[in-house]
Every structure is written in C-alpha cells, then in structure tokens.
PDB file of N, CA, C and O in Angstrom:
ATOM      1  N   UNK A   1     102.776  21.794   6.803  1.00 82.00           N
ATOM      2  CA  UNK A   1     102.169  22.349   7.998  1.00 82.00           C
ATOM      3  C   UNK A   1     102.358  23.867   8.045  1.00 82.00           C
ATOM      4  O   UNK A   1     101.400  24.635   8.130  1.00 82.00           O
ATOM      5  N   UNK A   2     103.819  24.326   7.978  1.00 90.00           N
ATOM      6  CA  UNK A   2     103.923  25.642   7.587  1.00 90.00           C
ATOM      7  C   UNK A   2     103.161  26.715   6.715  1.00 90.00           C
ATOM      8  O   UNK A   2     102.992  27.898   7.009  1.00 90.00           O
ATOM      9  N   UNK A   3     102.741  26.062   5.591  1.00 87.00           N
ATOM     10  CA  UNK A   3     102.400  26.638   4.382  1.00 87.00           C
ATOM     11  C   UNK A   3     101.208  26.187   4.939  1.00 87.00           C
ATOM     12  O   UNK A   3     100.695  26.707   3.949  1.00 87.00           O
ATOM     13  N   UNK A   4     100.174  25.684   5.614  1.00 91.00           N
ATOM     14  CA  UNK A   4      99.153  25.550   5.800  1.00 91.00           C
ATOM     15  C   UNK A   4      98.487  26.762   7.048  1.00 91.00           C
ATOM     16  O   UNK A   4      97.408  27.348   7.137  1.00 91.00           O
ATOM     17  N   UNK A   5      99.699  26.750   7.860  1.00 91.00           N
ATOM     18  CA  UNK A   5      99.326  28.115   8.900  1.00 91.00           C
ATOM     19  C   UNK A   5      99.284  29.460   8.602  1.00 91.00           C
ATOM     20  O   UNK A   5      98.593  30.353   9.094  1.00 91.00           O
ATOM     21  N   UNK A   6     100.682  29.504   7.132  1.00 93.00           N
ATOM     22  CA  UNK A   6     100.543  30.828   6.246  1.00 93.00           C
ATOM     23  C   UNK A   6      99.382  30.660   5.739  1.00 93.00           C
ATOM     24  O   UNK A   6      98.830  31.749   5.898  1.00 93.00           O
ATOM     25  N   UNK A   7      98.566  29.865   5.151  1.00 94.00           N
ATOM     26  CA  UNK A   7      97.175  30.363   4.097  1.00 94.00           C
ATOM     27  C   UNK A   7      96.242  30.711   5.663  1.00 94.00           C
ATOM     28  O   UNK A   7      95.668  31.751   5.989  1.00 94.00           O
ATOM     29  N   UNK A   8      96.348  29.668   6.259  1.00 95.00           N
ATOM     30  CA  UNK A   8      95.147  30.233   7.409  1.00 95.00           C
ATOM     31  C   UNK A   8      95.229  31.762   7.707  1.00 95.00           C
ATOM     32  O   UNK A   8      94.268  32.475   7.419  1.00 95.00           O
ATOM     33  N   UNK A   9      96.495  32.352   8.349  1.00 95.00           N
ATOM     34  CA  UNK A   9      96.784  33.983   8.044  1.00 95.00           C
ATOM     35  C   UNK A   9      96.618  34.504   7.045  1.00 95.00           C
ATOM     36  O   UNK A   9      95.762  35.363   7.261  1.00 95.00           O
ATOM     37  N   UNK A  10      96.910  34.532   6.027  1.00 96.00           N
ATOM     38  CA  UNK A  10      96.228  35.220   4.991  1.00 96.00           C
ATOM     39  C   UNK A  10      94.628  35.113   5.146  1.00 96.00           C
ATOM     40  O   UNK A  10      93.989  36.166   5.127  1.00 96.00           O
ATOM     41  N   UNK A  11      93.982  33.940   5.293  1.00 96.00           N
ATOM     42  CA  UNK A  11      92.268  33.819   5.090  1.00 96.00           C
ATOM     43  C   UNK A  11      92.228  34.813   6.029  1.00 96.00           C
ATOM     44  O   UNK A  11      92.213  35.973   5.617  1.00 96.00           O
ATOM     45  N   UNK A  12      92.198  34.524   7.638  1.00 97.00           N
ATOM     46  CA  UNK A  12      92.058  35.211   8.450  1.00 97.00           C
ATOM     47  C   UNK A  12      92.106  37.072   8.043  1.00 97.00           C
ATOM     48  O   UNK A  12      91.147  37.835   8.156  1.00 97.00           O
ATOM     49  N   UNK A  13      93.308  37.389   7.632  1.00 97.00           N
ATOM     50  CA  UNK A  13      93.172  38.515   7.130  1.00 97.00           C
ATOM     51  C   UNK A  13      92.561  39.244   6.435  1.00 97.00           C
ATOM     52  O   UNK A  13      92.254  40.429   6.564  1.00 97.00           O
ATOM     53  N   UNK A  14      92.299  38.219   5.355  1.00 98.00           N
ATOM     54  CA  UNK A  14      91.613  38.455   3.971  1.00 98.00           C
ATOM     55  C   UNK A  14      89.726  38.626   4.818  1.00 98.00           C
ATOM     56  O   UNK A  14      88.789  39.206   4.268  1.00 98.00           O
ATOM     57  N   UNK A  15      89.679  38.105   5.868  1.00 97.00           N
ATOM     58  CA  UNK A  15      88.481  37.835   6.553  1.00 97.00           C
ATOM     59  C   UNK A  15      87.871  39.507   7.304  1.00 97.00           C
ATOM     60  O   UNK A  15      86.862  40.182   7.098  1.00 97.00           O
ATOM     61  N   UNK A  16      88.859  39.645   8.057  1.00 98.00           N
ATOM     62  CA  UNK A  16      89.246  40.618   8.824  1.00 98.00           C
ATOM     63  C   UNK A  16      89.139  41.864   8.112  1.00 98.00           C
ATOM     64  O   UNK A  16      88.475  42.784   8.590  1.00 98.00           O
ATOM     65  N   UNK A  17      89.955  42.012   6.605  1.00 98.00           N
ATOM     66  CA  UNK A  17      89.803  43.132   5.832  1.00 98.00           C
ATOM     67  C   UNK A  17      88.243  42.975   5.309  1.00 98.00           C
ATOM     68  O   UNK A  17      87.708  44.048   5.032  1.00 98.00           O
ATOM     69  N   UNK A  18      87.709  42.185   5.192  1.00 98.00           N
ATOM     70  CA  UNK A  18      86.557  42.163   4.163  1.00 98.00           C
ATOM     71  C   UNK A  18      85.471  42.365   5.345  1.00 98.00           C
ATOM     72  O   UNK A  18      84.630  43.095   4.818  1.00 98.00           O
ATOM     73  N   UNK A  19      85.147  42.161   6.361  1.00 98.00           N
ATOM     74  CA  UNK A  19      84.392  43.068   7.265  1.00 98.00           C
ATOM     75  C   UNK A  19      84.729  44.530   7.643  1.00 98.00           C
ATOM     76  O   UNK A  19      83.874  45.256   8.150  1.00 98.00           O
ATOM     77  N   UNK A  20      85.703  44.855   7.446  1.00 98.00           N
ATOM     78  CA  UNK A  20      86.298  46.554   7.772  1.00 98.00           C
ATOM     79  C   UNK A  20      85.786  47.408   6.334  1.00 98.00           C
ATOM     80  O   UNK A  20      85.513  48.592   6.134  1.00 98.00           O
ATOM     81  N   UNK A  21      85.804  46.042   5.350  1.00 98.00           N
ATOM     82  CA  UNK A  21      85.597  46.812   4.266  1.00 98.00           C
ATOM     83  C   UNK A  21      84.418  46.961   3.943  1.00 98.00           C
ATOM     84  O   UNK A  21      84.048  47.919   3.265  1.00 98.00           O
ATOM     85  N   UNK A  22      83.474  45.853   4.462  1.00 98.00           N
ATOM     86  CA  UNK A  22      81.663  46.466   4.489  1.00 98.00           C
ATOM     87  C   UNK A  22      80.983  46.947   5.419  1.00 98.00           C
ATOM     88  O   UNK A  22      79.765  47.109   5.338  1.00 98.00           O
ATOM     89  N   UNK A  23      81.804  47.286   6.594  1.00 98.00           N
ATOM     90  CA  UNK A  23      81.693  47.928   7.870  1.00 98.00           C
ATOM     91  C   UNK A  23      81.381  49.518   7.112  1.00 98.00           C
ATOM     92  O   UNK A  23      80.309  50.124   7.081  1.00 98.00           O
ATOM     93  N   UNK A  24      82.888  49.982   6.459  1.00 98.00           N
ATOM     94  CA  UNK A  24      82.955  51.112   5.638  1.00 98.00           C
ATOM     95  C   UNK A  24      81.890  51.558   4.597  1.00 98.00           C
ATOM     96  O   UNK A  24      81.516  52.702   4.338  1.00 98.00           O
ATOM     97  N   UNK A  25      81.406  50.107   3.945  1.00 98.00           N
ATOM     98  CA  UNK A  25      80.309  50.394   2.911  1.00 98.00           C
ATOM     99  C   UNK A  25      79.336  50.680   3.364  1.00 98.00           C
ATOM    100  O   UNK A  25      78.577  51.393   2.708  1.00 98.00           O
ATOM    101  N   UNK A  26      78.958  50.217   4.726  1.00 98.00           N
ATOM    102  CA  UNK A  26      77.451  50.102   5.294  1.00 98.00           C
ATOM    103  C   UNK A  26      77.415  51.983   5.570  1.00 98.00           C
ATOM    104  O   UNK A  26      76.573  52.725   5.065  1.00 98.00           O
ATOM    105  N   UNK A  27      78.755  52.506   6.645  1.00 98.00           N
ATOM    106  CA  UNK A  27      78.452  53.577   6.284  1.00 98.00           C
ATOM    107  C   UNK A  27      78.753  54.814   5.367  1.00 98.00           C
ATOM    108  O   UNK A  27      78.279  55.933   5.567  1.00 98.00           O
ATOM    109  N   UNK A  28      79.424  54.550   4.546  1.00 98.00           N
ATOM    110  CA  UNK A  28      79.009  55.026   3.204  1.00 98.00           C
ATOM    111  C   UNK A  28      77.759  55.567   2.720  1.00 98.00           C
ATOM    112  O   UNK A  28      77.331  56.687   2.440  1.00 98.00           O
ATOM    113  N   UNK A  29      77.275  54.245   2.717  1.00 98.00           N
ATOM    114  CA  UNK A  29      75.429  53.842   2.380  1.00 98.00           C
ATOM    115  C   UNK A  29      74.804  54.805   2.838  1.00 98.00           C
ATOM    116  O   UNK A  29      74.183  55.685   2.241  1.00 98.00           O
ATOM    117  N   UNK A  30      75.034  54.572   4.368  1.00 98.00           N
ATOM    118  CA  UNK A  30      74.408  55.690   5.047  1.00 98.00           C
ATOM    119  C   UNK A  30      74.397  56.917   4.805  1.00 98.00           C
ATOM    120  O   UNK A  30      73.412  57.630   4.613  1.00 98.00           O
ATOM    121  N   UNK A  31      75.747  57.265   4.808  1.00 98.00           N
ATOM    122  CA  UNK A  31      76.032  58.614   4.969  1.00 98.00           C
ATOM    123  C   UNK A  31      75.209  58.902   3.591  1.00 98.00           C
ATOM    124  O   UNK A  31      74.040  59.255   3.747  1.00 98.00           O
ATOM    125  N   UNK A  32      75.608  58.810   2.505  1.00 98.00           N
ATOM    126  CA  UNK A  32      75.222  58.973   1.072  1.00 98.00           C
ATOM    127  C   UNK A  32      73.457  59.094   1.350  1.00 98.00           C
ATOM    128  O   UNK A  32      72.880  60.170   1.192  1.00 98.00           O
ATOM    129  N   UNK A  33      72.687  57.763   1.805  1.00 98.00           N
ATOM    130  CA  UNK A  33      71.228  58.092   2.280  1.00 98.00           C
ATOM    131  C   UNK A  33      71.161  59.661   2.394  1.00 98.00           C
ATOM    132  O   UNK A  33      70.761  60.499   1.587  1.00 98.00           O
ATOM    133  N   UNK A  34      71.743  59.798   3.808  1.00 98.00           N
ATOM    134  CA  UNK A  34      71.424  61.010   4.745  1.00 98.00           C
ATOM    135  C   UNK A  34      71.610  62.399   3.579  1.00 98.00           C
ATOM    136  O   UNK A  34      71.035  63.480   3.702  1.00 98.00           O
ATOM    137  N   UNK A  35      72.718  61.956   2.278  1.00 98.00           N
ATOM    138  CA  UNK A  35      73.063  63.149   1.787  1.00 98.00           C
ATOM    139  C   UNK A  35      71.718  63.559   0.662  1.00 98.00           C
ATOM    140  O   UNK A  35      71.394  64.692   0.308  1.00 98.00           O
ATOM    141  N   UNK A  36      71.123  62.319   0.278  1.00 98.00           N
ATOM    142  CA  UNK A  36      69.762  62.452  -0.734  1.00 98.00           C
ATOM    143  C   UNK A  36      68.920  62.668   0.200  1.00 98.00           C
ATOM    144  O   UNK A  36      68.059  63.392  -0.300  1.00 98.00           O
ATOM    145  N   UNK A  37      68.596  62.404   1.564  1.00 98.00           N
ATOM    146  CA  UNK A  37      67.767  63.033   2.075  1.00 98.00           C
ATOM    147  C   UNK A  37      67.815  64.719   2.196  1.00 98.00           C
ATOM    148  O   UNK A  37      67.016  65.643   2.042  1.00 98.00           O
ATOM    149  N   UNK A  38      68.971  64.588   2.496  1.00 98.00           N
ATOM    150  CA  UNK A  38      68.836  66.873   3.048  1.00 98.00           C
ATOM    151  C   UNK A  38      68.571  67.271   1.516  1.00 98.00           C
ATOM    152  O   UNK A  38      67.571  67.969   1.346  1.00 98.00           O
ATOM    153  N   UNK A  39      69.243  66.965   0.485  1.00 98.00           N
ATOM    154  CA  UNK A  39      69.301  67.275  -1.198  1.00 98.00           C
ATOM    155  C   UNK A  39      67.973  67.712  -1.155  1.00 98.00           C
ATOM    156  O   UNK A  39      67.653  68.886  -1.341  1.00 98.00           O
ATOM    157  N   UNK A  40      66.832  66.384  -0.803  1.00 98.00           N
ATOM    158  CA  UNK A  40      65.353  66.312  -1.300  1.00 98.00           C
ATOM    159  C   UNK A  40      65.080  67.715   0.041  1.00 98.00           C
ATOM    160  O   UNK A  40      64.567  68.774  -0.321  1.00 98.00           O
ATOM    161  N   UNK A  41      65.333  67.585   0.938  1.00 98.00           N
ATOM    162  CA  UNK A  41      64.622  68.430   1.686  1.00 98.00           C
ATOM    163  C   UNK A  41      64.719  69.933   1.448  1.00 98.00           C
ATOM    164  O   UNK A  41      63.770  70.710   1.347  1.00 98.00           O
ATOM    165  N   UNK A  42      66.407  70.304   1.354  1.00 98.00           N
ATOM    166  CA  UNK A  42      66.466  71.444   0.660  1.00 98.00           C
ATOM    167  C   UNK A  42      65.740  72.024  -0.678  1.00 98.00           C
ATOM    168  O   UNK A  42      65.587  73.222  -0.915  1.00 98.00           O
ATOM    169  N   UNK A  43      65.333  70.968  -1.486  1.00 98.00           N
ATOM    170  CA  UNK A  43      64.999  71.145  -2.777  1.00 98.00           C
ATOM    171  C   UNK A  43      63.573  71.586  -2.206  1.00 98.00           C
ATOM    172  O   UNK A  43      63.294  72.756  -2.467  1.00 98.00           O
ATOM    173  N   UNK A  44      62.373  70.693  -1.290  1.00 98.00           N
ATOM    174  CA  UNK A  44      61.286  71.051  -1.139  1.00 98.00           C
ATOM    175  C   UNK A  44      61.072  72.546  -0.363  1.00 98.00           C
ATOM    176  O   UNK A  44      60.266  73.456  -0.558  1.00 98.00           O
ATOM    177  N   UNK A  45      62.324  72.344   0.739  1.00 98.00           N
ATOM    178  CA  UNK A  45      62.294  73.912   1.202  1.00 98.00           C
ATOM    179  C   UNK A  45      62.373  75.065   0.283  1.00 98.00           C
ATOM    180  O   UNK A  45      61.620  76.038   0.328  1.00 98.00           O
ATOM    181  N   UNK A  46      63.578  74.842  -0.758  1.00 98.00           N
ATOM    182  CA  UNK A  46      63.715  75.977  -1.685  1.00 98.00           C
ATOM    183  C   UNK A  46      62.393  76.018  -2.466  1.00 98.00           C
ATOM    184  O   UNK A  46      62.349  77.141  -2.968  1.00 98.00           O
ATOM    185  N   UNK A  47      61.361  75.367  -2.786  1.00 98.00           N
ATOM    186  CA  UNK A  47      60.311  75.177  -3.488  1.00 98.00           C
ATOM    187  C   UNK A  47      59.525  75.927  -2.686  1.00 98.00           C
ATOM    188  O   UNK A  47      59.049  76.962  -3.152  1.00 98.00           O
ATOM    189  N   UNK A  48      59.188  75.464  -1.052  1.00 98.00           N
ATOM    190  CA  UNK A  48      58.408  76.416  -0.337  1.00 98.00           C
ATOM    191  C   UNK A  48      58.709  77.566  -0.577  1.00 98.00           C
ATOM    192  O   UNK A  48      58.024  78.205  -1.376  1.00 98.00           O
ATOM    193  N   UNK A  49      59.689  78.073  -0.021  1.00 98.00           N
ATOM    194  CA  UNK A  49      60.193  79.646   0.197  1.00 98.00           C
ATOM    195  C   UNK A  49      59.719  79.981  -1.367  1.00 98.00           C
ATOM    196  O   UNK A  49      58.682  80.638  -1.457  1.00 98.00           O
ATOM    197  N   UNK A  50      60.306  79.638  -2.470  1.00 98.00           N
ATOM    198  CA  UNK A  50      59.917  80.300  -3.361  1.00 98.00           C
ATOM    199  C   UNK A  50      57.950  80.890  -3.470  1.00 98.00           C
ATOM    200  O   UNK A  50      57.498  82.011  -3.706  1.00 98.00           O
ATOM    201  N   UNK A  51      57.356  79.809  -3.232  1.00 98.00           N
ATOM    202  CA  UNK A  51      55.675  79.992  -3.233  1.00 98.00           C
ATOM    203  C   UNK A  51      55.350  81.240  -2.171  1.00 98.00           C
ATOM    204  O   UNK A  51      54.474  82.070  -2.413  1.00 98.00           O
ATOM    205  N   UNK A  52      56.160  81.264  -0.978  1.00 98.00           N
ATOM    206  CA  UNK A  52      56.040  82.297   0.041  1.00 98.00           C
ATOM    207  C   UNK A  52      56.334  83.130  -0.664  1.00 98.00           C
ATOM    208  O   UNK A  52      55.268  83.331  -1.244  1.00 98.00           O
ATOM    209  N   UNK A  53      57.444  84.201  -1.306  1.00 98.00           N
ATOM    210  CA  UNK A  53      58.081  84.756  -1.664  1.00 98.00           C
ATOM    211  C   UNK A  53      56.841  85.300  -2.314  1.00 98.00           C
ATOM    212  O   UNK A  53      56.171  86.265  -1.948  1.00 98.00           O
ATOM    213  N   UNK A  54      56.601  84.277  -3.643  1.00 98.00           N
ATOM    214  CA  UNK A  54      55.351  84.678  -4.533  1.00 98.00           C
ATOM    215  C   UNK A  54      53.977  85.598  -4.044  1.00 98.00           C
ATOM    216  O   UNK A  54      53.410  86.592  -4.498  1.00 98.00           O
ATOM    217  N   UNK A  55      53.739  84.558  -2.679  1.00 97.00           N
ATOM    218  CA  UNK A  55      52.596  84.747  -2.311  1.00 97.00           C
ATOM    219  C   UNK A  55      52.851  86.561  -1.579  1.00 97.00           C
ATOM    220  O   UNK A  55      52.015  87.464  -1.594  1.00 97.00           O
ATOM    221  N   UNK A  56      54.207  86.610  -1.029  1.00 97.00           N
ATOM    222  CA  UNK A  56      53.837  87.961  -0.387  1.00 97.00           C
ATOM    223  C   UNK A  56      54.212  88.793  -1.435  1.00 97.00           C
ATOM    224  O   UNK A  56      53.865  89.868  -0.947  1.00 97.00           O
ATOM    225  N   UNK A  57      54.601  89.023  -2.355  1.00 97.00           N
ATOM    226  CA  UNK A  57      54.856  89.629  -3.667  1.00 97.00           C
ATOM    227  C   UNK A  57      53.322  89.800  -4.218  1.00 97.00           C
ATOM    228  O   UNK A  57      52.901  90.788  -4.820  1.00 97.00           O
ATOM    229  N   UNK A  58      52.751  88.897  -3.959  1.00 96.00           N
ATOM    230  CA  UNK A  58      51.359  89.460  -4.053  1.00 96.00           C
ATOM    231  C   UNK A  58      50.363  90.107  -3.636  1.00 96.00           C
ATOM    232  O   UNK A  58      49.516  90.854  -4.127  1.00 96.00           O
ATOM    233  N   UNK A  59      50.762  89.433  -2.023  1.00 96.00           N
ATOM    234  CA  UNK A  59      49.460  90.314  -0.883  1.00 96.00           C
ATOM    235  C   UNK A  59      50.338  91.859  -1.335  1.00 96.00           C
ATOM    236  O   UNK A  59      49.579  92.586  -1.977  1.00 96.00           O
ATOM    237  N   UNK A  60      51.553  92.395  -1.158  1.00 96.00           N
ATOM    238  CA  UNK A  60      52.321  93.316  -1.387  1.00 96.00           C
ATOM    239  C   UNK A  60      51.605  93.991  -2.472  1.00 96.00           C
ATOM    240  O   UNK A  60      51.533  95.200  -2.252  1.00 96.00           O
ATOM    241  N   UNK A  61      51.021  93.608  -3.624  1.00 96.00           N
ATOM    242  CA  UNK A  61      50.677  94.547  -4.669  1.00 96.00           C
ATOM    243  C   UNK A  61      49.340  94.365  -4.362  1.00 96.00           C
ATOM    244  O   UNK A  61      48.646  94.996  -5.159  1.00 96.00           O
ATOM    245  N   UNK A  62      48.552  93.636  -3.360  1.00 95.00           N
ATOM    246  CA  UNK A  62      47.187  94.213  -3.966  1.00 95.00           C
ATOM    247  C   UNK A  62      46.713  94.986  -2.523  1.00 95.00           C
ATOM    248  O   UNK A  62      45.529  95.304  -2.413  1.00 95.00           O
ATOM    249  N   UNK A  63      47.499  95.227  -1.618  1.00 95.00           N
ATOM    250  CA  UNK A  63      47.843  95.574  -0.274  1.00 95.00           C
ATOM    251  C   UNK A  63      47.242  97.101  -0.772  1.00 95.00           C
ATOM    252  O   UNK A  63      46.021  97.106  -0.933  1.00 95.00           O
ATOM    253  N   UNK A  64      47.637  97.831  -0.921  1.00 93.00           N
ATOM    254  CA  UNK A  64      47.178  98.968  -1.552  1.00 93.00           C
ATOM    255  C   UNK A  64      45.724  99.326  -1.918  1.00 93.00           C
ATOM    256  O   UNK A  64      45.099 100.283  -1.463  1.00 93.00           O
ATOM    257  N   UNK A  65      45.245  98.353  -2.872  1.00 94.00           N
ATOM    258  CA  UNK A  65      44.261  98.592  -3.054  1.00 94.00           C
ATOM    259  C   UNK A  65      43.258  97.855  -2.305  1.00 94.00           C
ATOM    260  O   UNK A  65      42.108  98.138  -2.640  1.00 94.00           O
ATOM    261  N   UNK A  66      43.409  96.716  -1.094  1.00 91.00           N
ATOM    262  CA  UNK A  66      42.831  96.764  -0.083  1.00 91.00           C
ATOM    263  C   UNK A  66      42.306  97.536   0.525  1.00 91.00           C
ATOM    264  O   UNK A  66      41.118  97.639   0.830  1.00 91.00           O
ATOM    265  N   UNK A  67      43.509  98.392   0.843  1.00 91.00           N
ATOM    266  CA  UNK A  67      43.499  99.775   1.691  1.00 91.00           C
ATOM    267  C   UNK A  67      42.788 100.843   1.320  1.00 91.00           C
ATOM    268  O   UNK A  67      42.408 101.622   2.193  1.00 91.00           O
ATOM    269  N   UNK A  68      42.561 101.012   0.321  1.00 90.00           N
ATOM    270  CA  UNK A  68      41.515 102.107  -0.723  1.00 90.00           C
ATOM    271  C   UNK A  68      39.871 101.255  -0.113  1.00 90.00           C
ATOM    272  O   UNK A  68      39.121 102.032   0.477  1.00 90.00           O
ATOM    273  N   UNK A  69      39.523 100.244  -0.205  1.00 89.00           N
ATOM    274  CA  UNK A  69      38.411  99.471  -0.186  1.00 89.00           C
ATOM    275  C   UNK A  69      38.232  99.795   0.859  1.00 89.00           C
ATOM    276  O   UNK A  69      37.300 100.574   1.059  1.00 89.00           O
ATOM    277  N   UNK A  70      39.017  99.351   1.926  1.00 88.00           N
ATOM    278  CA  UNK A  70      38.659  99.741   3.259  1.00 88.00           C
ATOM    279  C   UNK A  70      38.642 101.327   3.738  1.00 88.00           C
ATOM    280  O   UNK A  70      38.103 101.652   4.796  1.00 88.00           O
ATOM    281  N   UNK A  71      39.187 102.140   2.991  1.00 86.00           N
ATOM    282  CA  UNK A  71      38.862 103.547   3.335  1.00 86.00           C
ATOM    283  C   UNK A  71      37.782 103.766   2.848  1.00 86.00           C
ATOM    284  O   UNK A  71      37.144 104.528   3.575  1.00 86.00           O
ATOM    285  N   UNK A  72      36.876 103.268   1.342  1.00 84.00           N
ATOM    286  CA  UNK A  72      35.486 103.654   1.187  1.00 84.00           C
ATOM    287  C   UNK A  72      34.662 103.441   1.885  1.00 84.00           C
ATOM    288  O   UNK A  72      33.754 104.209   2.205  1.00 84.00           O
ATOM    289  N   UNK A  73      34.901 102.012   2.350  1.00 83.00           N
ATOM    290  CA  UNK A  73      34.024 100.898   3.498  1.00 83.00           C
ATOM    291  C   UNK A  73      33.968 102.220   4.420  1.00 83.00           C
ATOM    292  O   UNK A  73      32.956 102.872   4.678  1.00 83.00           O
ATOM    293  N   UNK A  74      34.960 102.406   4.751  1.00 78.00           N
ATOM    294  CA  UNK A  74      34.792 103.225   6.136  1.00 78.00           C
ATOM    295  C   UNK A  74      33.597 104.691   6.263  1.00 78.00           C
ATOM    296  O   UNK A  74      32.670 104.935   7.034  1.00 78.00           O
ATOM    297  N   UNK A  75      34.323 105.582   4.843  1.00 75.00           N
ATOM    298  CA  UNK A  75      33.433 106.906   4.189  1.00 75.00           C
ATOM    299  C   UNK A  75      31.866 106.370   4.072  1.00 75.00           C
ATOM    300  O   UNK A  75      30.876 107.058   4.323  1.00 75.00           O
ATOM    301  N   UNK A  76      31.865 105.086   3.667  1.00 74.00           N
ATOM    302  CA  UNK A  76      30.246 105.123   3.383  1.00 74.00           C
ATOM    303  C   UNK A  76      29.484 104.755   4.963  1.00 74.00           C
ATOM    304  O   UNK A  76      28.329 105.105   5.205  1.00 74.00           O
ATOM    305  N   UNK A  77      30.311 104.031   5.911  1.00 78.00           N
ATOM    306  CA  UNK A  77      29.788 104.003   7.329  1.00 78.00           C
ATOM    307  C   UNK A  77      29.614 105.094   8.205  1.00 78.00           C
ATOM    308  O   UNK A  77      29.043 105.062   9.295  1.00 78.00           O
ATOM    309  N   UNK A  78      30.358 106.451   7.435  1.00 75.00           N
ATOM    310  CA  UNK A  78      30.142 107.157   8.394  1.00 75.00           C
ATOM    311  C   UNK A  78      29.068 108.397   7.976  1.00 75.00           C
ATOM    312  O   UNK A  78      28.618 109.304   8.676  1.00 75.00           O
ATOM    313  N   UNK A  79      28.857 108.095   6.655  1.00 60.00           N
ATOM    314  CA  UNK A  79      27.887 109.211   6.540  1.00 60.00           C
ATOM    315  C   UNK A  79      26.682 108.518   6.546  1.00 60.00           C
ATOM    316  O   UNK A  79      25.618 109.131   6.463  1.00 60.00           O
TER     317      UNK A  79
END
C-alpha cells in the first residue's frame, strides 16, 4: 500500500513536471516564432532602405541636370 502511494507521487509529479515542461516549450516556440519574424522583417526593411538610399543617390545625381533643363525650358519661354 505504501509503495503504491509512493509511485502515485512520483506519477503525479512526473505529471506536474511534464506540463511545466511543455508549458515552457509552447513558449519557447513562441518566443523563437516572434524572433524569425522581426529577423524576416528587419531583413525586408534593411532591403527597403537600401533601394531608398539607391533611389535618392540617384534623383541626387541627375538633380542637377534637371535643373539645367528647366533653366533652358525657362530661357526659351521667355524670349
């Protein structure tokens, strides 16, 4: 009878630990999710910014010679 109430405590325990212990996994899981999510998001952000970057690195160099176009535009409207 003794040795039968000790195994029930142990199961019980063994029960008890093994939900705490996929309680822990579940958020794990999660957390880990949440961490490949920002990863991917940062990665697409750093991808944006870079194309921005590009893109005004460009308006930037041809900015200039916009500005020439539009000063002829202007010389030939006024004479």
């Amino acid at each position: 009878m003794e040795l039968s109430k000790t195994v029930n405590e142990a199961r019980s325990k063994m029960d008890v630990a093994q939900v705490e212990l996929d309680i822990y996994l579940s958020r794990h899981n999660t957390a880990v999710s949440q961490l490949n999510e920002a990863k991917e998001a940062l990665l697409a952000t750093s991808e944006r910014l870079k194309e921005r970057k590009a893109a005004i690195k460009d308006i930037n160099r041809k900015l200039p010679q916009a500005e020439e176009e539009l000063k002829e535009v202007r010389l030939d409207f006024c004479i």
